[in-house]
C-alpha positions as a Python dict, from the first residue, in 0.01 Angstrom:
ca = {
    (1, 'M'): (0, 0, 0),
    (2, 'N'): (-334, 149, -12),
    (3, 'T'): (-413, 252, 353),
    (4, 'A'): (-797, 269, 266),
    (5, 'D'): (-797, -139, 319),
    (6, 'L'): (-622, -60, 642),
    (7, 'G'): (-808, -124, 937),
    (8, 'L'): (-749, 48, 1334),
    (9, 'P'): (-716, -177, 1629),
    (10, 'V'): (-1087, -207, 1815),
    (11, 'D'): (-1173, -356, 2153),
    (12, 'V'): (-1374, -630, 1985),
    (13, 'P'): (-1281, -922, 1746),
    (14, 'S'): (-1534, -777, 1475),
    (15, 'T'): (-1808, -498, 1410),
    (16, 'A'): (-2055, -830, 1482),
    (17, 'L'): (-2077, -619, 1869),
    (18, 'F'): (-2122, -311, 1782),
    (19, 'T'): (-2489, -360, 1800),
    (20, 'D'): (-2789, -356, 2085),
    (21, 'Q'): (-2880, -691, 2237),
    (22, 'Y'): (-3222, -661, 2089),
    (23, 'E'): (-3165, -733, 1752),
    (24, 'L'): (-3053, -1060, 1867),
    (25, 'T'): (-3270, -1159, 2101),
    (26, 'M'): (-3507, -1043, 1792),
    (27, 'V'): (-3382, -1286, 1589),
    (28, 'R'): (-3390, -1570, 1797),
    (29, 'A'): (-3744, -1494, 1800),
    (30, 'A'): (-3806, -1482, 1481),
    (31, 'L'): (-3607, -1804, 1396),
    (32, 'A'): (-3833, -1978, 1647),
    (33, 'A'): (-4149, -1788, 1468),
    (34, 'G'): (-4024, -1928, 1120),
    (35, 'T'): (-4044, -1558, 1005),
    (36, 'A'): (-3653, -1470, 1049),
    (37, 'G'): (-3648, -1567, 647),
    (38, 'R'): (-3914, -1331, 531),
    (39, 'R'): (-3777, -1095, 249),
    (40, 'S'): (-3764, -719, 434),
    (41, 'V'): (-3713, -365, 327),
    (42, 'F'): (-3513, -141, 630),
    (43, 'E'): (-3466, 254, 525),
    (44, 'V'): (-3252, 500, 729),
    (45, 'F'): (-3408, 823, 690),
    (46, 'T'): (-3485, 1129, 923),
    (47, 'R'): (-3803, 1303, 1041),
    (48, 'R'): (-3624, 1674, 1070),
    (49, 'L'): (-3292, 1815, 1016),
    (50, 'P'): (-3124, 1957, 1368),
    (51, 'N'): (-3333, 2292, 1443),
    (52, 'G'): (-3264, 2596, 1191),
    (53, 'R'): (-3040, 2384, 963),
    (54, 'R'): (-3112, 2435, 597),
    (55, 'Y'): (-2933, 2033, 443),
    (56, 'G'): (-2793, 1744, 582),
    (57, 'V'): (-2489, 1542, 428),
    (58, 'V'): (-2444, 1217, 400),
    (59, 'A'): (-2101, 1090, 532),
    (60, 'G'): (-1985, 739, 666),
    (61, 'T'): (-2123, 525, 334),
    (62, 'G'): (-1807, 430, 294),
    (63, 'R'): (-1717, 308, 689),
    (64, 'V'): (-2080, 141, 651),
    (65, 'L'): (-1966, -75, 381),
    (66, 'D'): (-1638, -159, 577),
    (67, 'A'): (-1859, -286, 875),
    (68, 'V'): (-2083, -511, 695),
    (69, 'E'): (-1870, -675, 529),
    (70, 'N'): (-1684, -726, 898),
    (71, 'F'): (-2025, -796, 1068),
    (72, 'R'): (-1876, -1185, 1120),
    (73, 'F'): (-1948, -1380, 1457),
    (74, 'D'): (-1654, -1545, 1507),
    (75, 'T'): (-1549, -1795, 1762),
    (76, 'G'): (-1464, -1549, 2054),
    (77, 'V'): (-1824, -1377, 1960),
    (78, 'I'): (-2013, -1656, 1967),
    (79, 'D'): (-1881, -1752, 2283),
    (80, 'F'): (-1920, -1427, 2474),
    (81, 'L'): (-2271, -1484, 2356),
    (82, 'R'): (-2293, -1805, 2490),
    (83, 'E'): (-2141, -1731, 2848),
    (84, 'Q'): (-2377, -1410, 2880),
    (85, 'G'): (-2710, -1606, 2780),
    (86, 'I'): (-2828, -1391, 2532),
    (87, 'V'): (-2966, -1617, 2274),
    (88, 'D'): (-3012, -2012, 2218),
    (89, 'E'): (-2805, -2272, 2095),
    (90, 'P'): (-2987, -2270, 1752),
    (91, 'T'): (-2942, -1843, 1713),
    (92, 'L'): (-2558, -1892, 1792),
    (93, 'A'): (-2551, -2165, 1498),
    (94, 'W'): (-2736, -1919, 1271),
    (95, 'L'): (-2514, -1663, 1353),
    (96, 'A'): (-2211, -1848, 1357),
    (97, 'E'): (-2258, -1873, 977),
    (98, 'Y'): (-2403, -1519, 926),
    (99, 'R'): (-2333, -1361, 569),
    (100, 'F'): (-2485, -1067, 511),
    (101, 'S'): (-2640, -1176, 151),
    (102, 'G'): (-2889, -902, 29),
    (103, 'D'): (-2858, -553, -144),
    (104, 'I'): (-2794, -199, 9),
    (105, 'W'): (-2863, 115, -190),
    (106, 'G'): (-2816, 444, -55),
    (107, 'Y'): (-2717, 871, -140),
    (108, 'P'): (-2342, 816, -203),
    (109, 'E'): (-2142, 929, -2),
    (110, 'G'): (-2125, 1353, 28),
    (111, 'E'): (-2410, 1391, -140),
    (112, 'V'): (-2724, 1613, 66),
    (113, 'Y'): (-3028, 1534, 200),
    (114, 'F'): (-3382, 1648, 372),
    (115, 'P'): (-3647, 1530, 546),
    (116, 'G'): (-3788, 1198, 497),
    (117, 'S'): (-3522, 1144, 253),
    (118, 'P'): (-3445, 782, 227),
    (119, 'I'): (-3060, 750, 279),
    (120, 'M'): (-3022, 441, 261),
    (121, 'R'): (-3219, 120, 178),
    (122, 'V'): (-3107, -215, 312),
    (123, 'E'): (-3300, -559, 148),
    (124, 'G'): (-3259, -898, 231),
    (125, 'S'): (-3432, -1132, 448),
    (126, 'F'): (-3549, -1015, 808),
    (127, 'A'): (-3321, -1176, 1022),
    (128, 'E'): (-2982, -1034, 837),
    (129, 'C'): (-3102, -676, 784),
    (130, 'V'): (-3227, -598, 1166),
    (131, 'L'): (-2894, -727, 1280),
    (132, 'L'): (-2752, -407, 1088),
    (133, 'E'): (-2918, -130, 1214),
    (134, 'T'): (-2743, -50, 1486),
    (135, 'V'): (-2338, -26, 1349),
    (136, 'I'): (-2503, 127, 1064),
    (137, 'L'): (-2711, 470, 1253),
    (138, 'S'): (-2378, 448, 1490),
    (139, 'I'): (-2183, 539, 1177),
    (140, 'L'): (-2464, 760, 937),
    (141, 'N'): (-2550, 933, 1246),
    (142, 'H'): (-2175, 1057, 1388),
    (143, 'D'): (-2067, 1074, 1019),
    (144, 'S'): (-2354, 1270, 871),
    (145, 'A'): (-2368, 1545, 1166),
    (146, 'I'): (-1981, 1585, 1132),
    (147, 'A'): (-1990, 1648, 792),
    (148, 'A'): (-2291, 1881, 819),
    (149, 'A'): (-2100, 2117, 1066),
    (150, 'A'): (-1787, 2149, 828),
    (151, 'S'): (-1982, 2173, 552),
    (152, 'R'): (-2130, 2489, 691),
    (153, 'M'): (-1775, 2573, 799),
    (154, 'A'): (-1640, 2514, 473),
    (155, 'S'): (-1959, 2743, 291),
    (156, 'A'): (-1799, 3007, 574),
    (157, 'A'): (-1462, 3015, 502),
    (158, 'G'): (-1517, 3054, 109),
    (159, 'D'): (-1146, 2963, -40),
    (160, 'R'): (-974, 2954, 266),
    (161, 'P'): (-858, 2613, 393),
    (162, 'L'): (-978, 2420, 688),
    (163, 'I'): (-748, 2233, 896),
    (164, 'E'): (-960, 1988, 1095),
    (165, 'M'): (-774, 1951, 1453),
    (166, 'G'): (-1000, 1815, 1692),
    (167, 'A'): (-885, 1409, 1788),
    (168, 'R'): (-828, 1596, 2145),
    (169, 'R'): (-1177, 1705, 2194),
    (170, 'T'): (-1334, 1332, 2125),
    (171, 'H'): (-1334, 913, 2169),
    (172, 'E'): (-972, 846, 1994),
    (173, 'L'): (-1159, 629, 1721),
    (174, 'A'): (-1448, 910, 1686),
    (175, 'A'): (-1149, 1131, 1600),
    (176, 'V'): (-1053, 922, 1314),
    (177, 'A'): (-1409, 912, 1162),
    (178, 'A'): (-1473, 1276, 1272),
    (179, 'A'): (-1176, 1372, 1030),
    (180, 'R'): (-1290, 1131, 736),
    (181, 'A'): (-1639, 1326, 769),
    (182, 'A'): (-1457, 1682, 794),
    (183, 'Y'): (-1270, 1595, 463),
    (184, 'V'): (-1612, 1470, 282),
    (185, 'G'): (-1761, 1820, 428),
    (186, 'G'): (-1479, 2017, 266),
    (187, 'F'): (-1208, 2035, 518),
    (188, 'T'): (-866, 1993, 350),
    (189, 'T'): (-619, 1878, 604),
    (190, 'T'): (-603, 1673, 984),
    (191, 'S'): (-395, 1719, 1231),
    (192, 'D'): (-495, 1334, 1325),
    (193, 'L'): (-218, 1093, 1201),
    (194, 'A'): (-433, 811, 1200),
    (195, 'A'): (-693, 951, 975),
    (196, 'G'): (-405, 980, 762),
    (197, 'F'): (-263, 642, 780),
    (198, 'R'): (-595, 462, 747),
    (199, 'Y'): (-772, 776, 494),
    (200, 'G'): (-494, 891, 259),
    (201, 'I'): (-610, 1270, 420),
    (202, 'P'): (-328, 1560, 399),
    (203, 'T'): (-223, 1592, 799),
    (204, 'V'): (-48, 1894, 910),
    (205, 'G'): (97, 1996, 1220),
    (206, 'T'): (405, 2225, 1370),
    (207, 'S'): (434, 2330, 1743),
    (208, 'A'): (216, 2406, 2044),
    (209, 'H'): (301, 2656, 2306),
    (210, 'A'): (407, 2373, 2546),
    (211, 'F'): (757, 2399, 2288),
    (212, 'T'): (764, 2761, 2304),
    (213, 'L'): (741, 2758, 2673),
    (214, 'L'): (1010, 2481, 2721),
    (215, 'H'): (1287, 2692, 2606),
    (216, 'D'): (1419, 3016, 2776),
    (217, 'N'): (1287, 3262, 2514),
    (218, 'E'): (1093, 3301, 2238),
    (219, 'R'): (1366, 3304, 2022),
    (220, 'D'): (1505, 2991, 2115),
    (221, 'A'): (1172, 2816, 2050),
    (222, 'F'): (1147, 3004, 1679),
    (223, 'R'): (1489, 2921, 1635),
    (224, 'A'): (1492, 2522, 1710),
    (225, 'Q'): (1180, 2512, 1513),
    (226, 'V'): (1312, 2674, 1205),
    (227, 'D'): (1622, 2480, 1198),
    (228, 'A'): (1421, 2156, 1235),
    (229, 'L'): (1143, 2215, 1002),
    (230, 'G'): (1264, 2513, 778),
    (231, 'P'): (1149, 2883, 715),
    (232, 'G'): (847, 2747, 523),
    (233, 'T'): (678, 2641, 913),
    (234, 'T'): (434, 2781, 1120),
    (235, 'L'): (529, 2958, 1409),
    (236, 'L'): (307, 3008, 1724),
    (237, 'V'): (297, 3393, 1819),
    (238, 'D'): (63, 3403, 2099),
    (239, 'T'): (261, 3288, 2353),
    (240, 'Y'): (371, 3588, 2511),
    (241, 'D'): (315, 3900, 2356),
    (242, 'V'): (210, 3885, 1955),
    (243, 'E'): (350, 4189, 1833),
    (244, 'Q'): (688, 4083, 1951),
    (245, 'A'): (716, 3745, 1856),
    (246, 'V'): (606, 3837, 1507),
    (247, 'R'): (887, 4065, 1500),
    (248, 'T'): (1082, 3782, 1652),
    (249, 'A'): (971, 3471, 1389),
    (250, 'V'): (1103, 3703, 1107),
    (251, 'E'): (1406, 3812, 1239),
    (252, 'V'): (1431, 3407, 1241),
    (253, 'A'): (1283, 3293, 959),
    (254, 'G'): (1349, 3534, 723),
    (255, 'P'): (1073, 3742, 490),
    (256, 'G'): (988, 3387, 408),
    (257, 'L'): (849, 3225, 679),
    (258, 'G'): (587, 3037, 594),
    (259, 'A'): (284, 3118, 842),
    (260, 'V'): (210, 3260, 1203),
    (261, 'R'): (-103, 3099, 1410),
    (262, 'I'): (-276, 3290, 1650),
    (263, 'D'): (-496, 3089, 1899),
    (264, 'S'): (-608, 3356, 2113),
    (265, 'G'): (-763, 3677, 2186),
    (266, 'D'): (-925, 3912, 1943),
    (267, 'L'): (-878, 3715, 1661),
    (268, 'L'): (-1037, 3989, 1409),
    (269, 'L'): (-814, 4300, 1575),
    (270, 'V'): (-519, 4072, 1591),
    (271, 'A'): (-556, 3946, 1254),
    (272, 'H'): (-510, 4274, 1106),
    (273, 'R'): (-215, 4417, 1316),
    (274, 'V'): (-28, 4085, 1267),
    (275, 'R'): (-114, 4132, 868),
    (276, 'Q'): (8, 4478, 871),
    (277, 'Q'): (321, 4411, 1085),
    (278, 'L'): (462, 4149, 846),
    (279, 'D'): (400, 4338, 517),
    (280, 'E'): (599, 4628, 717),
    (281, 'L'): (843, 4350, 804),
    (282, 'G'): (897, 4242, 420),
    (283, 'A'): (689, 3942, 477),
    (284, 'T'): (414, 4011, 279),
    (285, 'G'): (368, 3634, 175),
    (286, 'T'): (384, 3522, 508),
    (287, 'R'): (14, 3323, 611),
    (288, 'I'): (-212, 3372, 917),
    (289, 'V'): (-378, 3106, 1048),
    (290, 'V'): (-609, 3118, 1340),
    (291, 'T'): (-765, 2887, 1580),
    (292, 'S'): (-910, 2924, 1928),
    (293, 'D'): (-1279, 2720, 1989),
    (294, 'L'): (-1379, 2828, 1628),
    (295, 'D'): (-1761, 2743, 1475),
    (296, 'E'): (-1888, 2865, 1141),
    (297, 'Y'): (-2019, 3173, 1281),
    (298, 'A'): (-1654, 3252, 1380),
    (299, 'I'): (-1557, 3212, 1054),
    (300, 'A'): (-1759, 3398, 885),
    (301, 'S'): (-1746, 3681, 1120),
    (302, 'L'): (-1367, 3701, 1002),
    (303, 'A'): (-1454, 3702, 632),
    (304, 'A'): (-1330, 4039, 626),
    (305, 'A'): (-1013, 4006, 795),
    (306, 'P'): (-653, 3869, 656),
    (307, 'V'): (-673, 3520, 730),
    (308, 'D'): (-551, 3275, 526),
    (309, 'A'): (-642, 2937, 671),
    (310, 'Y'): (-861, 2812, 989),
    (311, 'G'): (-816, 2549, 1208),
    (312, 'V'): (-1115, 2389, 1394),
    (313, 'G'): (-1152, 2116, 1697),
    (314, 'T'): (-1393, 2079, 1965),
    (315, 'Q'): (-1681, 2286, 1780),
    (316, 'L'): (-1663, 2034, 1465),
    (317, 'V'): (-1615, 1716, 1600),
    (318, 'T'): (-1966, 1782, 1837),
    (319, 'G'): (-2127, 1875, 1537),
    (320, 'S'): (-2140, 2232, 1610),
    (321, 'G'): (-2447, 2218, 1854),
    (322, 'H'): (-2575, 1872, 1700),
    (323, 'P'): (-2383, 1584, 1767),
    (324, 'T'): (-2633, 1332, 1587),
    (325, 'A'): (-2844, 1383, 1259),
    (326, 'S'): (-3110, 1194, 1463),
    (327, 'M'): (-3124, 911, 1178),
    (328, 'V'): (-3371, 615, 1200),
    (329, 'Y'): (-3364, 226, 1054),
    (330, 'K'): (-3734, 146, 993),
    (331, 'L'): (-3902, -145, 835),
    (332, 'V'): (-4113, -39, 559),
    (333, 'A'): (-4184, -350, 378),
    (334, 'R'): (-4238, -670, 413),
    (335, 'A'): (-4340, -977, 235),
    (336, 'E'): (-4627, -1236, 335),
    (337, 'S'): (-4406, -1569, 368),
    (338, 'D'): (-4061, -1695, 313),
    (339, 'D'): (-4167, -1711, -30),
    (340, 'P'): (-3907, -1524, -242),
    (341, 'R'): (-4150, -1427, -491),
    (342, 'A'): (-4436, -1345, -205),
    (343, 'P'): (-4497, -972, -289),
    (344, 'L'): (-4362, -682, -87),
    (345, 'R'): (-4642, -545, 162),
    (346, 'P'): (-4560, -182, 285),
    (347, 'V'): (-4555, -119, 666),
    (348, 'A'): (-4550, 107, 904),
    (349, 'K'): (-4589, 198, 1302),
    (350, 'K'): (-4897, 405, 1371),
    (351, 'S'): (-4788, 680, 1624),
    (352, 'S'): (-4827, 1018, 1738),
    (353, 'G'): (-4564, 1309, 1894),
    (354, 'G'): (-4362, 1336, 1583),
    (355, 'K'): (-4272, 986, 1532),
    (356, 'T'): (-4448, 877, 1180),
    (357, 'S'): (-4306, 694, 877),
    (358, 'M'): (-4459, 609, 549),
    (359, 'G'): (-4446, 267, 395),
    (360, 'G'): (-4329, 61, 81),
    (361, 'R'): (-3980, 60, -50),
    (362, 'K'): (-3887, 445, -185),
    (363, 'W'): (-3718, 599, -433),
    (364, 'A'): (-3594, 990, -399),
    (365, 'A'): (-3499, 1210, -718),
    (366, 'R'): (-3410, 1564, -729),
    (367, 'R'): (-3617, 1777, -926),
    (368, 'L'): (-3444, 2106, -1128),
    (369, 'D'): (-3601, 2408, -1224),
    (370, 'A'): (-3596, 2571, -1556),
    (371, 'E'): (-3242, 2722, -1432),
    (372, 'G'): (-3113, 2374, -1324),
    (373, 'S'): (-3108, 2480, -953),
    (374, 'A'): (-3277, 2183, -698),
    (375, 'E'): (-3619, 2254, -624),
    (376, 'A'): (-3768, 1976, -448),
    (377, 'E'): (-3664, 1641, -300),
    (378, 'V'): (-3941, 1386, -435),
    (379, 'V'): (-3951, 1085, -262),
    (380, 'G'): (-4206, 815, -349),
    (381, 'T'): (-4311, 474, -390),
    (382, 'G'): (-4405, 200, -680),
    (383, 'P'): (-4319, 361, -1025),
    (384, 'V'): (-4085, 653, -1084),
    (385, 'P'): (-4254, 950, -1328),
    (386, 'A'): (-4087, 936, -1632),
    (387, 'A'): (-3951, 1337, -1571),
    (388, 'L'): (-3770, 1213, -1267),
    (389, 'V'): (-3590, 870, -1359),
    (390, 'D'): (-3293, 1054, -1468),
    (391, 'R'): (-3269, 1267, -1123),
    (392, 'Q'): (-3261, 932, -893),
    (393, 'L'): (-3091, 961, -638),
    (394, 'L'): (-3048, 608, -462),
    (395, 'V'): (-2732, 410, -593),
    (396, 'E'): (-2634, 34, -550),
    (397, 'L'): (-2403, 14, -277),
    (398, 'V'): (-2387, -387, -242),
    (399, 'K'): (-2556, -645, -442),
    (400, 'G'): (-2588, -1001, -320),
    (401, 'G'): (-2383, -945, -63),
    (402, 'E'): (-2094, -808, -229),
    (403, 'V'): (-1977, -439, -185),
    (404, 'V'): (-1986, -267, -558),
    (405, 'A'): (-1953, 89, -497),
    (406, 'R'): (-1655, 148, -358),
    (407, 'E'): (-1483, 464, -412),
    (408, 'P'): (-1192, 722, -307),
    (409, 'L'): (-1255, 952, -22),
    (410, 'D'): (-1155, 1232, -273),
    (411, 'V'): (-1454, 1122, -498),
    (412, 'A'): (-1695, 1196, -255),
    (413, 'R'): (-1568, 1550, -140),
    (414, 'E'): (-1619, 1609, -487),
    (415, 'R'): (-1962, 1554, -487),
    (416, 'H'): (-2069, 1735, -217),
    (417, 'A'): (-1904, 2059, -302),
    (418, 'T'): (-2089, 1980, -636),
    (419, 'A'): (-2417, 1900, -444),
    (420, 'R'): (-2427, 2230, -240),
    (421, 'A'): (-2342, 2422, -559),
    (422, 'N'): (-2647, 2308, -668),
    (423, 'L'): (-2837, 2377, -401),
    (424, 'P'): (-3024, 2766, -407),
    (425, 'L'): (-2846, 3046, -251),
    (426, 'S'): (-2975, 3044, 114),
    (427, 'A'): (-2870, 2705, 160),
    (428, 'T'): (-2540, 2857, 295),
    (429, 'Q'): (-2674, 3118, 505),
    (430, 'L'): (-2641, 3028, 857),
    (431, 'S'): (-2919, 3202, 1008),
    (432, 'R'): (-3184, 2953, 1097),
    (433, 'G'): (-3427, 2856, 892),
    (434, 'E'): (-3641, 2593, 736),
    (435, 'P'): (-3490, 2300, 495),
    (436, 'V'): (-3390, 2463, 171),
    (437, 'L'): (-3551, 2231, -51),
    (438, 'P'): (-3949, 2093, 79),
    (439, 'T'): (-3964, 1713, 48),
    (440, 'E'): (-4263, 1573, -150),
    (441, 'Y'): (-4412, 1251, -159),
    (442, 'A'): (-4535, 1012, -399),
    (443, 'H'): (-4787, 801, -351),
    (444, 'G'): (-4757, 434, -552),
    (445, 'G'): (-4745, 61, -479),
    (446, 'S'): (-4542, -106, -260),
    (447, 'G'): (-4252, -78, -515),
    (448, 'S'): (-4172, -461, -467),
}
């Protein structure tokens, strides 16, 4: 069984209602005006990265593809829209037959991005493209924010594995998406079984403080856990007294004890003391796992500590202070008429206050320096310069309404590790700074 093909239950029959009402009312008006069929190009991008971040991470692409395939107005949804009087009967008839038939291009999942990067490009009729705005942004904004936080944490952790354990800190379905995005960003395992079932992410977990408190004493709790799970388990040692708990843990499990977990206190100091104690007791191979509201800064501060793995929850699933990637979905080009041969005309909103955008269907490429490191994100319209043709970033995801670029999640995870490694070294600095690559614009034709 391919678990990646299985879906989780939601409270509505399809992804079609994961949208804002004005998407449907725009379609109603465009159908009445005769403009709904005009060939259009929408692009997803962000005008800026979260304050101080050096790069963004594309995540959620695979979920977008699933959402587009499942964007169907079935009988129940149509009945709801009719009962609420949201659109008229001609629009309901059009929605009942809705199937996205256009093309989608985008940065492949796991790739990094910068301000102005055309992260995703959706092409088709105005009506069929505009309907997808909310669900695409909902997925990409959430997942990319989590993946960016995960990437920073993975960079701070170095070769030490990271456990995603934030399910109890967010919505139950958001938790599954967060675990997926964290895996793309560099985490190695998750505590969330739904994420393991849905996406094949390795799962881990042993016991909480409640298990220790259930028993009359710590020794009984450790004995019960070792009897059930074997000496390779991870014992939680900070319910009462850490030093006594470590001693008891080794006595119960033997020197082959798999790991101990520390969930409170001065983690740097306690980790050093526990490591020394374990070594003195002969448990030289027992690993130390630390948890306790970690973020990338706390992880970095433990770089010199004898820690073998980190468990992260709250800060990860909230984007470590930046729970959205602030992406937008804008119409950048449209045809003059319904004629499929009509040329595209660049369009853009005129605005002040930092909400400006550049019209025209765009391409993107990453220019390298003489040593092969990335030095600029180049975004343009019209012909791609010959020197950048082989460095283009967008790949075809959907062609004529059919998904053409599904891939295993491990591919996206490996892609991100490669993309991050090819950035300048300053990309991994946790101190505040500007995007590690500048975005340069190359203006040409409409790219029709």
